[in-house]
């Protein structure tokens, strides 16, 4: 279990299971996990909240499988459930859309969902749950195959509860095989540190453990970066801002790369050896989790704000705000200092994010280390659709402190 827990959910392949109530979604997650992960029942609306299950699936690697309530849930709580299902869709890297062969209703809901995934280039496995009736399933298969276009989809007939008739051998293996066929070969090849390092590089991390740092722990971006640098055979040295000069003086060579907490950006830039390249955790995560180009444009847009502008700060953690909180205190202060006290700043946290952010002039997102790239990109898509510039903490701070051009990316 320790190994499983070493991969945070944010870095796992998110497999979302969608479909009508009673199509067999919960049976399917149980088949894939080999456990009673979700309650299976013929009572419609049994799965009320999406169920997230982290597990290793060979050959896909570290995954999170998400079981969702039925897409046509018309119960009193249905609207709230659909919201959560929508959120699960935004996090989904690869979707399984379950069709029940014994359900004669029209497929408008499923097709809407399919088109939504196709638009976002999310691969979809259309799984026809035969409920043991192969000929019924084949009729449905023919109907759906006419709807499917492109190679971003696979159509498969299986029994979601794993029943294996004479033609049904290794249902789970077939489903996992179909999923891995759908994934691009390089889907897990991206590095946080991109092409900024090579084997044997000396990398210095500047990580102030100030009041915002969780007690006795490192935050996720720092942990993930250290792990990756070790995997990439680099030598990693960590220090705090106040010990930067002391640390540098004790190193025989200047570090090839320094990665700093963005709050110490200016100080580190002024004190680093000339030959050491400098970046920040936030800038690295901006590229790793989001769209760096859009974030840089968004940061430059800050110059066009005025005292009547409206800024949305989106912070993914839901921690109680602390004194000197970067999202709630430091960034608003930097902005108000420049544009006046009347500047309007709203803060949302967790998975709260407006469907249409059009009423804002700028969105500033945190590093989003708790969420997967797909989900962050879905937020950026919303900002783009509303023509609202968007940036993130690190890129914004780098711009506001005048060093965006000095950071390597
Ligand atoms: N015979 C048969 N029954 C199934 C199969 N898959 C699901 N069921 C039954 O259909 C009902 C609804 O299944 P469930 O997985 O809860 O559907 P969900 O609402 O989509 O999550 C349950 O009574 C299951 O036992 C299957 O492949 N074959
Ligand atoms: S606020 Fe954002 S960047 Fe900071 S730890 Fe939480 S998810 Fe990560
Ligand atoms: Mg269910």
PDB file of C-alpha atoms in Angstrom, residues 18-308:
ATOM      1  CA  UNK A  18     -20.292   7.290 -17.225  1.00  0.00           C
ATOM      2  CA  UNK A  19     -23.711   6.169 -18.409  1.00  0.00           C
ATOM      3  CA  UNK A  20     -27.354   5.876 -17.417  1.00  0.00           C
ATOM      4  CA  UNK A  21     -28.502   4.525 -14.073  1.00  0.00           C
ATOM      5  CA  UNK A  22     -28.556   0.744 -14.035  1.00  0.00           C
ATOM      6  CA  UNK A  23     -26.332   0.422 -17.108  1.00  0.00           C
ATOM      7  CA  UNK A  24     -23.761  -1.417 -14.977  1.00  0.00           C
ATOM      8  CA  UNK A  25     -21.241   1.325 -14.112  1.00  0.00           C
ATOM      9  CA  UNK A  26     -20.798   0.274 -10.498  1.00  0.00           C
ATOM     10  CA  UNK A  27     -20.551  -3.376 -11.522  1.00  0.00           C
ATOM     11  CA  UNK A  28     -17.786  -2.317 -13.914  1.00  0.00           C
ATOM     12  CA  UNK A  29     -15.695  -0.440 -11.339  1.00  0.00           C
ATOM     13  CA  UNK A  30     -15.974  -3.475  -9.071  1.00  0.00           C
ATOM     14  CA  UNK A  31     -14.885  -5.723 -11.932  1.00  0.00           C
ATOM     15  CA  UNK A  32     -11.864  -3.538 -12.690  1.00  0.00           C
ATOM     16  CA  UNK A  33     -10.821  -3.074  -9.049  1.00  0.00           C
ATOM     17  CA  UNK A  34     -11.653  -6.661  -8.099  1.00  0.00           C
ATOM     18  CA  UNK A  35     -13.311  -5.278  -4.960  1.00  0.00           C
ATOM     19  CA  UNK A  36     -16.683  -4.045  -3.771  1.00  0.00           C
ATOM     20  CA  UNK A  37     -15.670  -0.451  -4.426  1.00  0.00           C
ATOM     21  CA  UNK A  38     -19.166   0.753  -5.317  1.00  0.00           C
ATOM     22  CA  UNK A  39     -22.611  -0.477  -4.305  1.00  0.00           C
ATOM     23  CA  UNK A  40     -24.280  -2.420  -7.115  1.00  0.00           C
ATOM     24  CA  UNK A  41     -28.057  -2.382  -7.055  1.00  0.00           C
ATOM     25  CA  UNK A  42     -31.033  -2.396  -9.369  1.00  0.00           C
ATOM     26  CA  UNK A  43     -32.411   0.552  -7.376  1.00  0.00           C
ATOM     27  CA  UNK A  44     -31.893   3.550  -9.665  1.00  0.00           C
ATOM     28  CA  UNK A  45     -29.807   6.323  -8.076  1.00  0.00           C
ATOM     29  CA  UNK A  46     -27.823   4.028  -5.753  1.00  0.00           C
ATOM     30  CA  UNK A  47     -24.523   5.710  -6.624  1.00  0.00           C
ATOM     31  CA  UNK A  48     -25.135   9.190  -5.219  1.00  0.00           C
ATOM     32  CA  UNK A  49     -21.650  10.722  -5.208  1.00  0.00           C
ATOM     33  CA  UNK A  50     -18.852   9.875  -7.604  1.00  0.00           C
ATOM     34  CA  UNK A  51     -16.597   7.199  -6.103  1.00  0.00           C
ATOM     35  CA  UNK A  52     -12.853   7.754  -6.639  1.00  0.00           C
ATOM     36  CA  UNK A  53     -10.659   4.677  -6.323  1.00  0.00           C
ATOM     37  CA  UNK A  54      -6.871   4.860  -6.696  1.00  0.00           C
ATOM     38  CA  UNK A  55      -5.134   1.707  -7.905  1.00  0.00           C
ATOM     39  CA  UNK A  56      -2.377   0.328 -10.115  1.00  0.00           C
ATOM     40  CA  UNK A  57      -3.677  -1.185 -13.337  1.00  0.00           C
ATOM     41  CA  UNK A  58      -1.090  -2.947 -15.438  1.00  0.00           C
ATOM     42  CA  UNK A  59      -0.113  -1.816 -18.080  1.00  0.00           C
ATOM     43  CA  UNK A  60      -1.746   1.588 -17.532  1.00  0.00           C
ATOM     44  CA  UNK A  61       0.140   2.326 -14.298  1.00  0.00           C
ATOM     45  CA  UNK A  62      -1.142   4.493 -11.459  1.00  0.00           C
ATOM     46  CA  UNK A  63      -4.829   5.258 -12.056  1.00  0.00           C
ATOM     47  CA  UNK A  64      -7.867   6.740 -10.365  1.00  0.00           C
ATOM     48  CA  UNK A  65     -11.130   5.107 -11.456  1.00  0.00           C
ATOM     49  CA  UNK A  66     -14.237   7.222 -10.999  1.00  0.00           C
ATOM     50  CA  UNK A  67     -17.720   5.698 -10.751  1.00  0.00           C
ATOM     51  CA  UNK A  68     -20.459   8.291 -11.307  1.00  0.00           C
ATOM     52  CA  UNK A  69     -24.214   8.572 -10.739  1.00  0.00           C
ATOM     53  CA  UNK A  70     -26.456   8.034 -13.793  1.00  0.00           C
ATOM     54  CA  UNK A  71     -26.413  10.856 -16.319  1.00  0.00           C
ATOM     55  CA  UNK A  72     -30.238  11.059 -16.497  1.00  0.00           C
ATOM     56  CA  UNK A  73     -30.817  10.978 -12.723  1.00  0.00           C
ATOM     57  CA  UNK A  74     -34.141  12.789 -12.272  1.00  0.00           C
ATOM     58  CA  UNK A  75     -34.411  12.468  -8.494  1.00  0.00           C
ATOM     59  CA  UNK A  76     -34.651  15.525  -6.247  1.00  0.00           C
ATOM     60  CA  UNK A  77     -30.892  15.476  -5.722  1.00  0.00           C
ATOM     61  CA  UNK A  78     -30.260  14.796  -9.398  1.00  0.00           C
ATOM     62  CA  UNK A  79     -29.096  18.313 -10.261  1.00  0.00           C
ATOM     63  CA  UNK A  80     -26.460  18.298  -7.543  1.00  0.00           C
ATOM     64  CA  UNK A  81     -25.323  14.851  -8.632  1.00  0.00           C
ATOM     65  CA  UNK A  82     -25.021  15.984 -12.212  1.00  0.00           C
ATOM     66  CA  UNK A  83     -22.776  18.832 -11.050  1.00  0.00           C
ATOM     67  CA  UNK A  84     -20.457  16.293  -9.456  1.00  0.00           C
ATOM     68  CA  UNK A  85     -20.603  14.126 -12.554  1.00  0.00           C
ATOM     69  CA  UNK A  86     -19.638  17.166 -14.616  1.00  0.00           C
ATOM     70  CA  UNK A  87     -16.663  17.734 -12.331  1.00  0.00           C
ATOM     71  CA  UNK A  88     -15.668  14.080 -12.774  1.00  0.00           C
ATOM     72  CA  UNK A  89     -15.899  14.606 -16.553  1.00  0.00           C
ATOM     73  CA  UNK A  90     -13.554  17.566 -16.294  1.00  0.00           C
ATOM     74  CA  UNK A  91     -10.998  15.404 -14.512  1.00  0.00           C
ATOM     75  CA  UNK A  92     -11.315  12.447 -16.879  1.00  0.00           C
ATOM     76  CA  UNK A  93      -8.295  11.537 -19.029  1.00  0.00           C
ATOM     77  CA  UNK A  94      -9.986   8.515 -20.576  1.00  0.00           C
ATOM     78  CA  UNK A  95     -13.717   7.793 -20.392  1.00  0.00           C
ATOM     79  CA  UNK A  96     -15.734   4.592 -20.345  1.00  0.00           C
ATOM     80  CA  UNK A  97     -19.251   5.217 -21.564  1.00  0.00           C
ATOM     81  CA  UNK A  98     -21.496   2.312 -20.606  1.00  0.00           C
ATOM     82  CA  UNK A  99     -24.531   1.460 -22.747  1.00  0.00           C
ATOM     83  CA  UNK A 100     -27.037  -1.129 -21.543  1.00  0.00           C
ATOM     84  CA  UNK A 101     -28.090  -3.494 -24.349  1.00  0.00           C
ATOM     85  CA  UNK A 102     -31.461  -4.048 -22.672  1.00  0.00           C
ATOM     86  CA  UNK A 103     -32.259  -0.325 -22.477  1.00  0.00           C
ATOM     87  CA  UNK A 104     -34.437   0.654 -25.415  1.00  0.00           C
ATOM     88  CA  UNK A 105     -34.445   4.392 -24.728  1.00  0.00           C
ATOM     89  CA  UNK A 106     -32.903   6.787 -27.230  1.00  0.00           C
ATOM     90  CA  UNK A 107     -29.213   7.519 -26.830  1.00  0.00           C
ATOM     91  CA  UNK A 108     -29.315  11.328 -26.893  1.00  0.00           C
ATOM     92  CA  UNK A 109     -27.760  11.698 -23.426  1.00  0.00           C
ATOM     93  CA  UNK A 110     -24.927   9.317 -24.236  1.00  0.00           C
ATOM     94  CA  UNK A 111     -24.241  10.967 -27.572  1.00  0.00           C
ATOM     95  CA  UNK A 112     -24.135  14.396 -25.951  1.00  0.00           C
ATOM     96  CA  UNK A 113     -21.565  13.099 -23.535  1.00  0.00           C
ATOM     97  CA  UNK A 114     -19.611  11.426 -26.317  1.00  0.00           C
ATOM     98  CA  UNK A 115     -19.471  14.662 -28.305  1.00  0.00           C
ATOM     99  CA  UNK A 116     -18.359  16.537 -25.230  1.00  0.00           C
ATOM    100  CA  UNK A 117     -15.427  14.156 -24.763  1.00  0.00           C
ATOM    101  CA  UNK A 118     -14.604  14.199 -28.472  1.00  0.00           C
ATOM    102  CA  UNK A 119     -14.480  18.009 -28.405  1.00  0.00           C
ATOM    103  CA  UNK A 120     -11.940  17.871 -25.596  1.00  0.00           C
ATOM    104  CA  UNK A 121     -10.034  15.049 -27.333  1.00  0.00           C
ATOM    105  CA  UNK A 122     -10.640  12.695 -24.424  1.00  0.00           C
ATOM    106  CA  UNK A 123     -10.486   9.095 -25.658  1.00  0.00           C
ATOM    107  CA  UNK A 124     -13.680   7.120 -25.042  1.00  0.00           C
ATOM    108  CA  UNK A 125     -14.245   3.412 -24.627  1.00  0.00           C
ATOM    109  CA  UNK A 126     -17.894   2.759 -25.503  1.00  0.00           C
ATOM    110  CA  UNK A 127     -18.769  -0.351 -23.602  1.00  0.00           C
ATOM    111  CA  UNK A 128     -21.989  -2.160 -24.398  1.00  0.00           C
ATOM    112  CA  UNK A 129     -23.092  -4.097 -21.373  1.00  0.00           C
ATOM    113  CA  UNK A 130     -24.794  -7.106 -22.953  1.00  0.00           C
ATOM    114  CA  UNK A 131     -26.517  -8.320 -19.756  1.00  0.00           C
ATOM    115  CA  UNK A 132     -25.944 -11.778 -21.217  1.00  0.00           C
ATOM    116  CA  UNK A 133     -27.882 -11.080 -24.417  1.00  0.00           C
ATOM    117  CA  UNK A 134     -25.291 -11.034 -27.191  1.00  0.00           C
ATOM    118  CA  UNK A 135     -27.676 -10.512 -30.107  1.00  0.00           C
ATOM    119  CA  UNK A 136     -29.308  -7.487 -28.470  1.00  0.00           C
ATOM    120  CA  UNK A 137     -25.819  -6.120 -27.792  1.00  0.00           C
ATOM    121  CA  UNK A 138     -24.775  -6.612 -31.417  1.00  0.00           C
ATOM    122  CA  UNK A 139     -27.788  -4.621 -32.648  1.00  0.00           C
ATOM    123  CA  UNK A 140     -26.813  -1.772 -30.335  1.00  0.00           C
ATOM    124  CA  UNK A 141     -23.175  -2.070 -31.375  1.00  0.00           C
ATOM    125  CA  UNK A 142     -24.133  -1.592 -35.009  1.00  0.00           C
ATOM    126  CA  UNK A 143     -26.214   1.462 -34.138  1.00  0.00           C
ATOM    127  CA  UNK A 144     -23.447   3.116 -32.093  1.00  0.00           C
ATOM    128  CA  UNK A 145     -20.659   2.312 -34.540  1.00  0.00           C
ATOM    129  CA  UNK A 146     -22.381   4.530 -37.073  1.00  0.00           C
ATOM    130  CA  UNK A 147     -22.172   7.395 -34.612  1.00  0.00           C
ATOM    131  CA  UNK A 148     -18.493   6.917 -33.764  1.00  0.00           C
ATOM    132  CA  UNK A 149     -15.940   8.636 -35.900  1.00  0.00           C
ATOM    133  CA  UNK A 150     -12.183   8.913 -35.655  1.00  0.00           C
ATOM    134  CA  UNK A 151      -9.776   6.647 -33.854  1.00  0.00           C
ATOM    135  CA  UNK A 152     -10.203   8.240 -30.450  1.00  0.00           C
ATOM    136  CA  UNK A 153     -12.864   5.678 -29.546  1.00  0.00           C
ATOM    137  CA  UNK A 154     -13.180   1.941 -29.128  1.00  0.00           C
ATOM    138  CA  UNK A 155     -16.421  -0.035 -29.121  1.00  0.00           C
ATOM    139  CA  UNK A 156     -16.566  -3.184 -27.057  1.00  0.00           C
ATOM    140  CA  UNK A 157     -19.261  -5.619 -25.962  1.00  0.00           C
ATOM    141  CA  UNK A 158     -18.872  -7.175 -22.527  1.00  0.00           C
ATOM    142  CA  UNK A 159     -20.763  -8.126 -19.402  1.00  0.00           C
ATOM    143  CA  UNK A 160     -19.996  -5.500 -16.769  1.00  0.00           C
ATOM    144  CA  UNK A 161     -20.458  -7.926 -13.922  1.00  0.00           C
ATOM    145  CA  UNK A 162     -17.797 -10.126 -15.462  1.00  0.00           C
ATOM    146  CA  UNK A 163     -20.050 -13.034 -16.344  1.00  0.00           C
ATOM    147  CA  UNK A 164     -18.126 -15.135 -18.809  1.00  0.00           C
ATOM    148  CA  UNK A 165     -20.235 -17.098 -21.254  1.00  0.00           C
ATOM    149  CA  UNK A 166     -18.655 -19.326 -23.923  1.00  0.00           C
ATOM    150  CA  UNK A 167     -17.564 -16.241 -25.909  1.00  0.00           C
ATOM    151  CA  UNK A 168     -16.697 -14.064 -22.925  1.00  0.00           C
ATOM    152  CA  UNK A 169     -13.214 -14.835 -21.683  1.00  0.00           C
ATOM    153  CA  UNK A 170     -11.293 -12.463 -19.415  1.00  0.00           C
ATOM    154  CA  UNK A 171     -13.690  -9.523 -19.544  1.00  0.00           C
ATOM    155  CA  UNK A 172     -11.499  -7.377 -17.283  1.00  0.00           C
ATOM    156  CA  UNK A 173      -8.409  -8.053 -19.433  1.00  0.00           C
ATOM    157  CA  UNK A 174     -10.313  -7.063 -22.573  1.00  0.00           C
ATOM    158  CA  UNK A 175     -11.515  -3.816 -21.029  1.00  0.00           C
ATOM    159  CA  UNK A 176      -8.063  -2.880 -19.711  1.00  0.00           C
ATOM    160  CA  UNK A 177      -6.550  -3.842 -23.089  1.00  0.00           C
ATOM    161  CA  UNK A 178      -9.026  -1.579 -24.884  1.00  0.00           C
ATOM    162  CA  UNK A 179      -8.209   1.292 -22.491  1.00  0.00           C
ATOM    163  CA  UNK A 180      -4.472   0.990 -23.023  1.00  0.00           C
ATOM    164  CA  UNK A 181      -4.994   0.909 -26.789  1.00  0.00           C
ATOM    165  CA  UNK A 182      -6.760   4.252 -26.465  1.00  0.00           C
ATOM    166  CA  UNK A 183      -3.976   6.021 -24.607  1.00  0.00           C
ATOM    167  CA  UNK A 184      -1.291   7.834 -26.572  1.00  0.00           C
ATOM    168  CA  UNK A 185       2.088   6.160 -26.008  1.00  0.00           C
ATOM    169  CA  UNK A 186       3.637   9.240 -24.426  1.00  0.00           C
ATOM    170  CA  UNK A 187       0.769  10.066 -22.074  1.00  0.00           C
ATOM    171  CA  UNK A 188       2.880   9.758 -18.913  1.00  0.00           C
ATOM    172  CA  UNK A 189       6.172  11.022 -20.336  1.00  0.00           C
ATOM    173  CA  UNK A 190       5.975  14.643 -19.233  1.00  0.00           C
ATOM    174  CA  UNK A 191       8.424  15.931 -16.654  1.00  0.00           C
ATOM    175  CA  UNK A 192       7.842  18.732 -14.153  1.00  0.00           C
ATOM    176  CA  UNK A 193      11.373  19.906 -14.883  1.00  0.00           C
ATOM    177  CA  UNK A 194      10.902  19.502 -18.661  1.00  0.00           C
ATOM    178  CA  UNK A 195      14.213  19.794 -20.498  1.00  0.00           C
ATOM    179  CA  UNK A 196      15.790  22.066 -17.890  1.00  0.00           C
ATOM    180  CA  UNK A 197      17.939  19.317 -16.371  1.00  0.00           C
ATOM    181  CA  UNK A 198      20.033  16.380 -17.459  1.00  0.00           C
ATOM    182  CA  UNK A 199      21.713  13.504 -15.624  1.00  0.00           C
ATOM    183  CA  UNK A 200      24.369  14.577 -13.059  1.00  0.00           C
ATOM    184  CA  UNK A 201      23.125  18.167 -12.835  1.00  0.00           C
ATOM    185  CA  UNK A 202      23.316  19.821  -9.441  1.00  0.00           C
ATOM    186  CA  UNK A 203      19.931  21.337  -8.632  1.00  0.00           C
ATOM    187  CA  UNK A 204      19.375  23.655  -5.675  1.00  0.00           C
ATOM    188  CA  UNK A 205      15.880  23.974  -4.244  1.00  0.00           C
ATOM    189  CA  UNK A 206      15.010  27.067  -2.222  1.00  0.00           C
ATOM    190  CA  UNK A 207      12.041  26.242  -0.041  1.00  0.00           C
ATOM    191  CA  UNK A 208      11.215  28.758   2.691  1.00  0.00           C
ATOM    192  CA  UNK A 209       9.392  26.942   5.467  1.00  0.00           C
ATOM    193  CA  UNK A 210       7.414  29.972   6.515  1.00  0.00           C
ATOM    194  CA  UNK A 211       4.147  30.318   8.339  1.00  0.00           C
ATOM    195  CA  UNK A 212       2.186  28.984   5.354  1.00  0.00           C
ATOM    196  CA  UNK A 213       4.165  25.757   5.084  1.00  0.00           C
ATOM    197  CA  UNK A 214       2.374  22.817   6.707  1.00  0.00           C
ATOM    198  CA  UNK A 215       4.006  21.870   9.998  1.00  0.00           C
ATOM    199  CA  UNK A 216       6.801  19.265   9.605  1.00  0.00           C
ATOM    200  CA  UNK A 217       5.854  18.506   6.015  1.00  0.00           C
ATOM    201  CA  UNK A 218       6.908  19.605   2.559  1.00  0.00           C
ATOM    202  CA  UNK A 219       4.174  20.623   0.151  1.00  0.00           C
ATOM    203  CA  UNK A 220       3.338  18.407  -2.774  1.00  0.00           C
ATOM    204  CA  UNK A 221       5.095  20.364  -5.581  1.00  0.00           C
ATOM    205  CA  UNK A 222       8.340  20.213  -3.616  1.00  0.00           C
ATOM    206  CA  UNK A 223       8.023  16.508  -2.895  1.00  0.00           C
ATOM    207  CA  UNK A 224       7.144  15.690  -6.501  1.00  0.00           C
ATOM    208  CA  UNK A 225      10.002  17.779  -7.861  1.00  0.00           C
ATOM    209  CA  UNK A 226      12.563  16.160  -5.547  1.00  0.00           C
ATOM    210  CA  UNK A 227      11.337  12.691  -6.522  1.00  0.00           C
ATOM    211  CA  UNK A 228      11.517  13.494 -10.216  1.00  0.00           C
ATOM    212  CA  UNK A 229      15.019  14.985  -9.973  1.00  0.00           C
ATOM    213  CA  UNK A 230      16.221  11.864  -8.180  1.00  0.00           C
ATOM    214  CA  UNK A 231      14.626   9.722 -10.911  1.00  0.00           C
ATOM    215  CA  UNK A 232      16.431  11.853 -13.478  1.00  0.00           C
ATOM    216  CA  UNK A 233      19.746  11.179 -11.683  1.00  0.00           C
ATOM    217  CA  UNK A 234      20.363  14.731 -10.563  1.00  0.00           C
ATOM    218  CA  UNK A 235      21.988  15.778  -7.288  1.00  0.00           C
ATOM    219  CA  UNK A 236      19.421  17.655  -5.243  1.00  0.00           C
ATOM    220  CA  UNK A 237      20.307  20.125  -2.498  1.00  0.00           C
ATOM    221  CA  UNK A 238      17.572  21.852  -0.514  1.00  0.00           C
ATOM    222  CA  UNK A 239      17.801  25.047   1.490  1.00  0.00           C
ATOM    223  CA  UNK A 240      15.714  27.877   2.885  1.00  0.00           C
ATOM    224  CA  UNK A 241      15.952  31.512   1.780  1.00  0.00           C
ATOM    225  CA  UNK A 242      17.876  32.641   4.861  1.00  0.00           C
ATOM    226  CA  UNK A 243      20.464  29.907   4.304  1.00  0.00           C
ATOM    227  CA  UNK A 244      20.844  30.452   0.569  1.00  0.00           C
ATOM    228  CA  UNK A 245      24.173  32.261   0.698  1.00  0.00           C
ATOM    229  CA  UNK A 246      25.539  29.876   3.285  1.00  0.00           C
ATOM    230  CA  UNK A 247      24.515  26.892   1.150  1.00  0.00           C
ATOM    231  CA  UNK A 248      25.969  28.350  -2.046  1.00  0.00           C
ATOM    232  CA  UNK A 249      29.271  29.103  -0.333  1.00  0.00           C
ATOM    233  CA  UNK A 250      29.605  25.468   0.668  1.00  0.00           C
ATOM    234  CA  UNK A 251      29.001  24.048  -2.805  1.00  0.00           C
ATOM    235  CA  UNK A 252      32.091  23.318  -4.921  1.00  0.00           C
ATOM    236  CA  UNK A 253      30.225  24.092  -8.174  1.00  0.00           C
ATOM    237  CA  UNK A 254      27.438  26.518  -8.948  1.00  0.00           C
ATOM    238  CA  UNK A 255      24.139  24.640  -9.367  1.00  0.00           C
ATOM    239  CA  UNK A 256      23.079  24.207 -13.003  1.00  0.00           C
ATOM    240  CA  UNK A 257      19.545  25.027 -11.952  1.00  0.00           C
ATOM    241  CA  UNK A 258      17.961  26.712  -8.951  1.00  0.00           C
ATOM    242  CA  UNK A 259      14.266  26.144  -8.320  1.00  0.00           C
ATOM    243  CA  UNK A 260      12.794  28.530  -5.803  1.00  0.00           C
ATOM    244  CA  UNK A 261       9.511  29.138  -4.100  1.00  0.00           C
ATOM    245  CA  UNK A 262       8.083  32.045  -6.044  1.00  0.00           C
ATOM    246  CA  UNK A 263       7.886  34.251  -2.961  1.00  0.00           C
ATOM    247  CA  UNK A 264      11.701  34.237  -2.752  1.00  0.00           C
ATOM    248  CA  UNK A 265      12.144  34.866  -6.485  1.00  0.00           C
ATOM    249  CA  UNK A 266      13.664  38.327  -6.289  1.00  0.00           C
ATOM    250  CA  UNK A 267      15.989  37.524  -3.419  1.00  0.00           C
ATOM    251  CA  UNK A 268      17.300  34.366  -5.080  1.00  0.00           C
ATOM    252  CA  UNK A 269      17.750  36.156  -8.411  1.00  0.00           C
ATOM    253  CA  UNK A 270      19.839  38.824  -6.718  1.00  0.00           C
ATOM    254  CA  UNK A 271      21.991  36.329  -4.804  1.00  0.00           C
ATOM    255  CA  UNK A 272      22.436  33.432  -7.203  1.00  0.00           C
ATOM    256  CA  UNK A 273      25.669  32.667  -9.123  1.00  0.00           C
ATOM    257  CA  UNK A 274      25.497  34.140 -12.630  1.00  0.00           C
ATOM    258  CA  UNK A 275      25.804  30.775 -14.330  1.00  0.00           C
ATOM    259  CA  UNK A 276      22.934  29.157 -12.386  1.00  0.00           C
ATOM    260  CA  UNK A 277      19.667  29.212 -14.253  1.00  0.00           C
ATOM    261  CA  UNK A 278      16.652  30.130 -12.161  1.00  0.00           C
ATOM    262  CA  UNK A 279      13.038  29.023 -12.207  1.00  0.00           C
ATOM    263  CA  UNK A 280      10.298  28.573  -9.640  1.00  0.00           C
ATOM    264  CA  UNK A 281       8.094  25.705  -8.568  1.00  0.00           C
ATOM    265  CA  UNK A 282       5.047  27.665  -9.682  1.00  0.00           C
ATOM    266  CA  UNK A 283       6.408  28.344 -13.138  1.00  0.00           C
ATOM    267  CA  UNK A 284       7.336  24.659 -13.529  1.00  0.00           C
ATOM    268  CA  UNK A 285       3.868  23.631 -12.401  1.00  0.00           C
ATOM    269  CA  UNK A 286       2.278  26.222 -14.681  1.00  0.00           C
ATOM    270  CA  UNK A 287       3.755  24.360 -17.623  1.00  0.00           C
ATOM    271  CA  UNK A 288       3.252  20.891 -16.162  1.00  0.00           C
ATOM    272  CA  UNK A 289      -0.360  21.405 -15.115  1.00  0.00           C
ATOM    273  CA  UNK A 290      -1.587  24.141 -17.360  1.00  0.00           C
ATOM    274  CA  UNK A 291      -0.899  26.249 -20.412  1.00  0.00           C
ATOM    275  CA  UNK A 292       2.248  28.287 -19.759  1.00  0.00           C
ATOM    276  CA  UNK A 293       1.817  30.411 -22.871  1.00  0.00           C
ATOM    277  CA  UNK A 294      -1.692  31.458 -21.838  1.00  0.00           C
ATOM    278  CA  UNK A 295      -0.477  32.086 -18.282  1.00  0.00           C
ATOM    279  CA  UNK A 296       2.333  34.364 -19.503  1.00  0.00           C
ATOM    280  CA  UNK A 297      -0.099  36.330 -21.685  1.00  0.00           C
ATOM    281  CA  UNK A 298      -2.407  36.531 -18.648  1.00  0.00           C
ATOM    282  CA  UNK A 299       0.418  37.801 -16.423  1.00  0.00           C
ATOM    283  CA  UNK A 300       1.286  40.508 -18.949  1.00  0.00           C
ATOM    284  CA  UNK A 301      -2.380  41.485 -19.027  1.00  0.00           C
ATOM    285  CA  UNK A 302      -1.992  42.582 -15.404  1.00  0.00           C
ATOM    286  CA  UNK A 303      -0.496  45.806 -16.788  1.00  0.00           C
ATOM    287  CA  UNK A 304      -3.865  46.614 -18.389  1.00  0.00           C
ATOM    288  CA  UNK A 305      -5.870  46.353 -15.141  1.00  0.00           C
ATOM    289  CA  UNK A 306      -7.214  49.445 -13.412  1.00  0.00           C
ATOM    290  CA  UNK A 307      -8.780  50.199 -10.040  1.00  0.00           C
ATOM    291  CA  UNK A 308     -12.238  49.102 -11.273  1.00  0.00           C
TER     292      UNK A 308
END
